[in-house]
Amino acid sequence: MPNVTFKNLNGQGVTLAAVIHFPAGFDERKKYAAVVVSHPGGGVKEQTAGLYARKLAEHGLVTIAYDASYQGESTGLPRQLENPHIRTEDVSAVIDYLTTLPCVDPDRIGAMGICAGAGYSANAAINDRRIKALGMVSAVNIGQMFRNGWDNNVKDADAVGYIDFGSNARTADANKSELATLPLAPMKEEDAPNAELREAWEYYHTPRCEHPNAPGFMTARSLTQIITYDAYHKAEAFLTQPILAVAGSVAGSKWMSDDLLARAASQDKTLHVVEGANHMSLYDVPQYVDEAVSQLAPFFNAKL
């Protein structure tokens, strides 16, 4: 399980930090299928992305979990920038690196992510034909979530205030040294609007899975990129790869998995519903994670 760093060639001068997981009995003389695993917004590779990467490696895949640009152990300023266009490009930057490894078959690379990482992986698959299969867990299209709400009950036009807020934050940032920030998950238990999002607070801010590199907030200026971003843009034309989406039966976010599958041009697309799971329980609750992996592992092994 080596820790690696490599230059991101997207023109931002960032060095990405990642952890590679190799299957049991790994033979460096052979070529393996590989899967890039992207973490949620506000997360890091040591949390759910690393958990899924480790479990998928147990099924014969080379996997890599990484920290997004400006986050975790990856470099870049400002810290905690959540620019969705850059996060999409990060997926391809990791694939760039994988293609340099003799043990990875460049024609057998897949991508998966959790929460916003799933949305970014979908967008990367639309843009990058080296991705041969797409897996998603508790998928979130971060633009949809911010402009339409967790329950999809806000009209696009009614989210213009968020763009105003982000625009004003940029002006404030330019005139002071400390950048404005905004929570990606509730920072305090009492800030959670419902029980499901209370679990987001618990995941990121209690011993359940807190990590010093995952503060749970982003720069407020990120809103000017996020609100107009559509992770599924042009999926109707260009997302032709096999897709497996895993979502909880009681997840408030499930509508974003449904939307991607409805829009994607792929003729090989499946939704696996985990009964009783909500959005957050698919991050780390053993019975739900194991069920998700029981679907994702054979999916990637069959499609890659």
CSV table of C-alpha atoms in Angstrom, one decimal:
chain,number,residue,atom,x,y,z
A,1,MET,CA,0.0,0.0,0.0
A,2,PRO,CA,2.5,2.7,-1.1
A,3,ASN,CA,2.0,6.4,-0.7
A,4,VAL,CA,2.9,8.2,-3.9
A,5,THR,CA,3.0,11.7,-5.2
A,6,PHE,CA,3.0,12.9,-8.8
A,7,LYS,CA,2.7,16.1,-10.8
A,8,ASN,CA,-0.8,17.0,-12.0
A,9,LEU,CA,-0.4,18.1,-15.6
A,10,ASN,CA,-3.5,20.2,-15.7
A,11,GLY,CA,-1.6,23.5,-15.6
A,12,GLN,CA,-2.2,24.4,-11.9
A,13,GLY,CA,1.2,23.4,-10.6
A,14,VAL,CA,-0.3,20.9,-8.2
A,15,THR,CA,1.3,17.7,-6.9
A,16,LEU,CA,-1.3,15.1,-6.1
A,17,ALA,CA,-0.9,12.7,-3.1
A,18,ALA,CA,-2.4,9.2,-3.4
A,19,VAL,CA,-2.3,5.7,-2.0
A,20,ILE,CA,-2.1,2.7,-4.3
A,21,HIS,CA,-3.6,-0.6,-3.2
A,22,PHE,CA,-2.4,-3.8,-4.8
A,23,PRO,CA,-4.3,-7.2,-4.8
A,24,ALA,CA,-3.0,-10.2,-2.9
A,25,GLY,CA,-0.4,-12.1,-4.8
A,26,PHE,CA,0.5,-9.0,-6.8
A,27,ASP,CA,3.0,-9.7,-9.6
A,28,GLU,CA,4.7,-6.6,-11.0
A,29,ARG,CA,5.4,-8.5,-14.2
A,30,LYS,CA,1.7,-8.7,-15.0
A,31,LYS,CA,-0.7,-6.1,-16.1
A,32,TYR,CA,-3.8,-5.4,-14.1
A,33,ALA,CA,-7.1,-3.5,-14.4
A,34,ALA,CA,-7.1,-0.4,-12.3
A,35,VAL,CA,-9.8,1.8,-10.7
A,36,VAL,CA,-9.4,5.5,-9.6
A,37,VAL,CA,-11.4,6.2,-6.4
A,38,SER,CA,-12.5,9.8,-5.8
A,39,HIS,CA,-13.5,11.1,-2.3
A,40,PRO,CA,-16.5,13.2,-1.4
A,41,GLY,CA,-16.5,16.9,-1.2
A,42,GLY,CA,-14.7,17.8,2.0
A,43,GLY,CA,-13.2,14.3,2.3
A,44,VAL,CA,-9.8,12.8,2.0
A,45,LYS,CA,-8.3,9.6,0.8
A,46,GLU,CA,-8.0,8.2,4.3
A,47,GLN,CA,-11.8,8.1,4.7
A,48,THR,CA,-14.4,6.3,2.5
A,49,ALA,CA,-12.4,6.5,-0.7
A,50,GLY,CA,-9.6,4.6,0.9
A,51,LEU,CA,-12.0,2.1,2.3
A,52,TYR,CA,-13.5,1.3,-1.1
A,53,ALA,CA,-10.1,1.3,-2.7
A,54,ARG,CA,-8.8,-1.2,-0.2
A,55,LYS,CA,-11.8,-3.5,-0.5
A,56,LEU,CA,-11.8,-3.4,-4.3
A,57,ALA,CA,-8.1,-4.4,-4.3
A,58,GLU,CA,-9.1,-7.5,-2.4
A,59,HIS,CA,-10.9,-8.5,-5.6
A,60,GLY,CA,-7.9,-8.5,-7.9
A,61,LEU,CA,-7.9,-4.8,-8.9
A,62,VAL,CA,-5.1,-2.2,-8.6
A,63,THR,CA,-6.8,0.8,-7.0
A,64,ILE,CA,-5.8,4.3,-6.2
A,65,ALA,CA,-7.4,6.8,-3.8
A,66,TYR,CA,-6.1,10.3,-3.9
A,67,ASP,CA,-6.5,13.8,-2.4
A,68,ALA,CA,-8.0,16.4,-4.7
A,69,SER,CA,-6.0,19.4,-5.7
A,70,TYR,CA,-5.9,22.0,-2.9
A,71,GLN,CA,-7.0,19.4,-0.4
A,72,GLY,CA,-5.6,16.8,2.0
A,73,GLU,CA,-1.9,16.0,1.3
A,74,SER,CA,-2.1,17.3,-2.2
A,75,THR,CA,-0.6,20.8,-2.8
A,76,GLY,CA,-2.1,24.0,-4.2
A,77,LEU,CA,-3.4,27.3,-2.9
A,78,PRO,CA,-5.9,28.3,-1.8
A,79,ARG,CA,-6.5,25.5,0.6
A,80,GLN,CA,-9.9,23.8,0.5
A,81,LEU,CA,-10.8,25.2,-2.9
A,82,GLU,CA,-13.6,23.0,-4.3
A,83,ASN,CA,-13.6,23.9,-8.0
A,84,PRO,CA,-15.6,21.2,-9.7
A,85,HIS,CA,-13.8,21.6,-13.1
A,86,ILE,CA,-10.5,21.1,-11.4
A,87,ARG,CA,-11.8,18.1,-9.4
A,88,THR,CA,-13.0,16.6,-12.6
A,89,GLU,CA,-9.6,17.1,-14.2
A,90,ASP,CA,-8.0,15.5,-11.2
A,91,VAL,CA,-9.5,12.2,-12.1
A,92,SER,CA,-7.8,12.4,-15.5
A,93,ALA,CA,-4.6,13.5,-13.9
A,94,VAL,CA,-4.6,10.3,-11.8
A,95,ILE,CA,-5.2,8.3,-15.0
A,96,ASP,CA,-2.2,10.0,-16.6
A,97,TYR,CA,-0.1,8.7,-13.7
A,98,LEU,CA,-1.6,5.2,-13.9
A,99,THR,CA,-0.6,4.9,-17.5
A,100,THR,CA,3.0,5.3,-16.5
A,101,LEU,CA,2.9,2.2,-14.3
A,102,PRO,CA,4.1,-1.0,-16.0
A,103,CYS,CA,1.6,-3.0,-13.9
A,104,VAL,CA,-1.5,-1.2,-15.1
A,105,ASP,CA,-3.1,-2.0,-18.4
A,106,PRO,CA,-4.0,1.4,-19.9
A,107,ASP,CA,-6.9,-0.1,-21.7
A,108,ARG,CA,-8.5,-1.4,-18.5
A,109,ILE,CA,-9.0,1.7,-16.3
A,110,GLY,CA,-12.2,2.5,-14.5
A,111,ALA,CA,-13.3,5.3,-12.3
A,112,MET,CA,-15.6,5.4,-9.3
A,113,GLY,CA,-16.4,7.9,-6.5
A,114,ILE,CA,-18.5,8.5,-3.5
A,115,CYS,CA,-20.9,11.5,-3.1
A,116,ALA,CA,-19.5,14.4,-5.1
A,117,GLY,CA,-16.6,12.2,-6.1
A,118,ALA,CA,-19.0,10.0,-8.0
A,119,GLY,CA,-20.3,13.1,-9.9
A,120,TYR,CA,-16.8,14.2,-10.7
A,121,SER,CA,-16.0,10.6,-11.9
A,122,ALA,CA,-19.1,10.7,-14.2
A,123,ASN,CA,-18.0,14.1,-15.6
A,124,ALA,CA,-14.5,12.7,-16.1
A,125,ALA,CA,-15.9,9.7,-18.0
A,126,ILE,CA,-17.8,12.0,-20.3
A,127,ASN,CA,-14.6,13.9,-21.0
A,128,ASP,CA,-12.0,11.1,-21.0
A,129,ARG,CA,-12.4,8.0,-23.1
A,130,ARG,CA,-9.6,6.2,-21.2
A,131,ILE,CA,-12.3,5.5,-18.5
A,132,LYS,CA,-13.8,2.2,-19.6
A,133,ALA,CA,-16.3,1.8,-16.8
A,134,LEU,CA,-17.9,4.0,-14.2
A,135,GLY,CA,-19.0,3.1,-10.7
A,136,MET,CA,-20.9,5.5,-8.3
A,137,VAL,CA,-21.8,5.3,-4.6
A,138,SER,CA,-24.3,7.7,-3.2
A,139,ALA,CA,-23.7,9.9,-6.2
A,140,VAL,CA,-24.0,13.7,-5.9
A,141,ASN,CA,-23.9,16.1,-8.8
A,142,ILE,CA,-22.5,18.9,-6.7
A,143,GLY,CA,-24.0,21.6,-8.9
A,144,GLN,CA,-27.5,20.1,-8.7
A,145,MET,CA,-27.2,19.7,-4.9
A,146,PHE,CA,-26.2,23.3,-4.3
A,147,ARG,CA,-28.7,24.9,-6.7
A,148,ASN,CA,-31.6,22.5,-6.3
A,149,GLY,CA,-31.2,21.4,-2.7
A,150,TRP,CA,-30.8,18.0,-1.0
A,151,ASP,CA,-34.4,17.1,-1.8
A,152,ASN,CA,-34.5,18.6,-5.3
A,153,ASN,CA,-37.1,21.2,-4.3
A,154,VAL,CA,-35.4,24.5,-5.4
A,155,LYS,CA,-35.6,25.9,-8.9
A,156,ASP,CA,-32.3,26.7,-10.7
A,157,ALA,CA,-33.2,30.4,-10.9
A,158,ASP,CA,-33.9,30.6,-7.2
A,159,ALA,CA,-30.2,29.7,-6.5
A,160,VAL,CA,-28.9,32.9,-7.9
A,161,GLY,CA,-28.3,34.2,-4.4
A,162,TYR,CA,-25.6,31.6,-4.0
A,163,ILE,CA,-23.8,33.0,-7.0
A,164,ASP,CA,-24.1,36.5,-5.5
A,165,PHE,CA,-22.7,35.2,-2.2
A,166,GLY,CA,-19.7,33.5,-3.9
A,167,SER,CA,-19.1,36.6,-6.0
A,168,ASN,CA,-19.0,38.8,-3.0
A,169,ALA,CA,-16.7,36.3,-1.2
A,170,ARG,CA,-14.2,36.7,-4.1
A,171,THR,CA,-14.2,40.5,-3.6
A,172,ALA,CA,-13.7,40.0,0.1
A,173,ASP,CA,-10.9,37.5,-0.5
A,174,ALA,CA,-9.1,40.0,-2.7
A,175,ASN,CA,-9.1,42.6,0.0
A,176,LYS,CA,-8.0,40.5,3.0
A,177,SER,CA,-5.6,37.7,3.8
A,178,GLU,CA,-8.0,35.2,5.3
A,179,LEU,CA,-10.4,33.6,2.7
A,180,ALA,CA,-14.1,33.2,3.4
A,181,THR,CA,-15.3,29.6,3.9
A,182,LEU,CA,-18.5,27.7,3.7
A,183,PRO,CA,-19.4,24.3,5.3
A,184,LEU,CA,-19.6,21.3,3.0
A,185,ALA,CA,-21.2,19.3,5.8
A,186,PRO,CA,-22.7,20.6,9.0
A,187,MET,CA,-19.9,21.8,11.2
A,188,LYS,CA,-21.9,21.4,14.4
A,189,GLU,CA,-24.6,18.8,15.2
A,190,GLU,CA,-27.2,21.5,15.8
A,191,ASP,CA,-26.6,22.8,12.2
A,192,ALA,CA,-27.9,19.6,10.6
A,193,PRO,CA,-31.3,20.2,8.9
A,194,ASN,CA,-32.3,16.5,9.1
A,195,ALA,CA,-31.2,13.1,10.5
A,196,GLU,CA,-29.4,12.1,7.4
A,197,LEU,CA,-27.2,15.2,7.3
A,198,ARG,CA,-26.7,14.9,11.0
A,199,GLU,CA,-24.8,11.7,10.0
A,200,ALA,CA,-22.6,13.9,7.8
A,201,TRP,CA,-21.6,15.9,10.8
A,202,GLU,CA,-21.0,12.7,12.8
A,203,TYR,CA,-18.9,11.2,10.0
A,204,TYR,CA,-16.6,14.3,9.5
A,205,HIS,CA,-16.5,15.7,13.0
A,206,THR,CA,-16.5,12.8,15.5
A,207,PRO,CA,-14.3,9.7,16.0
A,208,ARG,CA,-16.6,7.9,13.6
A,209,CYS,CA,-14.2,9.0,10.7
A,210,GLU,CA,-12.8,12.5,11.4
A,211,HIS,CA,-9.4,13.2,10.0
A,212,PRO,CA,-7.2,16.3,10.5
A,213,ASN,CA,-6.9,16.8,6.8
A,214,ALA,CA,-10.7,16.9,6.3
A,215,PRO,CA,-12.0,20.1,8.0
A,216,GLY,CA,-15.4,19.9,6.4
A,217,PHE,CA,-15.5,23.3,4.7
A,218,MET,CA,-14.6,24.8,1.3
A,219,THR,CA,-13.7,28.3,0.2
A,220,ALA,CA,-16.9,30.4,-0.3
A,221,ARG,CA,-15.5,31.6,-3.7
A,222,SER,CA,-16.0,28.0,-4.9
A,223,LEU,CA,-19.7,28.7,-5.2
A,224,THR,CA,-19.2,30.7,-8.4
A,225,GLN,CA,-18.0,27.6,-10.1
A,226,ILE,CA,-20.3,25.1,-8.3
A,227,ILE,CA,-23.7,26.6,-8.9
A,228,THR,CA,-23.5,26.5,-12.7
A,229,TYR,CA,-21.7,23.2,-12.9
A,230,ASP,CA,-23.4,20.1,-14.2
A,231,ALA,CA,-21.4,16.9,-13.6
A,232,TYR,CA,-23.7,15.2,-16.1
A,233,HIS,CA,-23.3,17.8,-18.9
A,234,LYS,CA,-23.6,16.1,-22.3
A,235,ALA,CA,-24.1,12.6,-20.7
A,236,GLU,CA,-26.8,12.1,-23.3
A,237,ALA,CA,-24.2,12.1,-26.1
A,238,PHE,CA,-20.9,11.1,-24.6
A,239,LEU,CA,-21.4,8.9,-21.5
A,240,THR,CA,-21.4,5.6,-23.3
A,241,GLN,CA,-19.3,3.5,-20.9
A,242,PRO,CA,-20.9,0.8,-18.7
A,243,ILE,CA,-22.3,2.3,-15.5
A,244,LEU,CA,-23.1,0.9,-12.1
A,245,ALA,CA,-24.7,3.3,-9.5
A,246,VAL,CA,-25.2,2.2,-5.9
A,247,ALA,CA,-27.6,4.2,-3.8
A,248,GLY,CA,-29.4,3.7,-0.5
A,249,SER,CA,-33.2,3.1,-0.5
A,250,VAL,CA,-33.7,5.9,1.9
A,251,ALA,CA,-31.0,8.2,0.7
A,252,GLY,CA,-32.2,11.8,0.1
A,253,SER,CA,-29.6,12.0,-2.7
A,254,LYS,CA,-30.9,9.0,-4.7
A,255,TRP,CA,-32.5,11.3,-7.2
A,256,MET,CA,-29.1,12.3,-8.5
A,257,SER,CA,-28.2,8.7,-9.3
A,258,ASP,CA,-31.6,8.3,-11.0
A,259,ASP,CA,-30.9,11.4,-13.0
A,260,LEU,CA,-27.5,10.3,-14.3
A,261,LEU,CA,-28.9,6.9,-15.4
A,262,ALA,CA,-31.8,8.5,-17.1
A,263,ARG,CA,-29.5,10.9,-19.0
A,264,ALA,CA,-26.6,8.7,-19.9
A,265,ALA,CA,-26.2,7.4,-23.5
A,266,SER,CA,-24.8,4.1,-22.2
A,267,GLN,CA,-26.8,1.0,-23.1
A,268,ASP,CA,-25.2,-0.8,-20.1
A,269,LYS,CA,-26.3,1.0,-17.0
A,270,THR,CA,-27.6,-0.4,-13.7
A,271,LEU,CA,-28.9,0.9,-10.4
A,272,HIS,CA,-28.3,-1.2,-7.3
A,273,VAL,CA,-30.4,-0.1,-4.4
A,274,VAL,CA,-29.1,-1.0,-0.9
A,275,GLU,CA,-32.2,-1.5,1.2
A,276,GLY,CA,-32.2,0.4,4.5
A,277,ALA,CA,-29.1,2.5,3.6
A,278,ASN,CA,-29.1,6.3,3.5
A,279,HIS,CA,-26.5,8.5,1.8
A,280,MET,CA,-24.0,8.5,4.6
A,281,SER,CA,-24.3,4.8,5.7
A,282,LEU,CA,-22.8,3.8,2.4
A,283,TYR,CA,-19.6,5.6,3.4
A,284,ASP,CA,-18.6,3.3,6.2
A,285,VAL,CA,-21.3,1.1,7.7
A,286,PRO,CA,-19.8,-2.4,7.1
A,287,GLN,CA,-23.0,-4.3,6.0
A,288,TYR,CA,-23.8,-1.6,3.4
A,289,VAL,CA,-20.2,-1.1,2.2
A,290,ASP,CA,-19.8,-4.8,1.8
A,291,GLU,CA,-23.0,-5.0,-0.3
A,292,ALA,CA,-21.9,-2.1,-2.5
A,293,VAL,CA,-18.5,-3.8,-3.0
A,294,SER,CA,-20.2,-7.1,-3.8
A,295,GLN,CA,-21.7,-5.3,-6.8
A,296,LEU,CA,-18.8,-3.0,-7.8
A,297,ALA,CA,-16.0,-5.6,-7.7
A,298,PRO,CA,-17.6,-8.0,-10.2
A,299,PHE,CA,-18.8,-5.0,-12.3
A,300,PHE,CA,-15.3,-3.7,-12.7
A,301,ASN,CA,-13.8,-7.2,-13.2
A,302,ALA,CA,-16.3,-7.9,-16.0
A,303,LYS,CA,-16.1,-4.5,-17.7
A,304,LEU,CA,-12.4,-3.8,-17.5
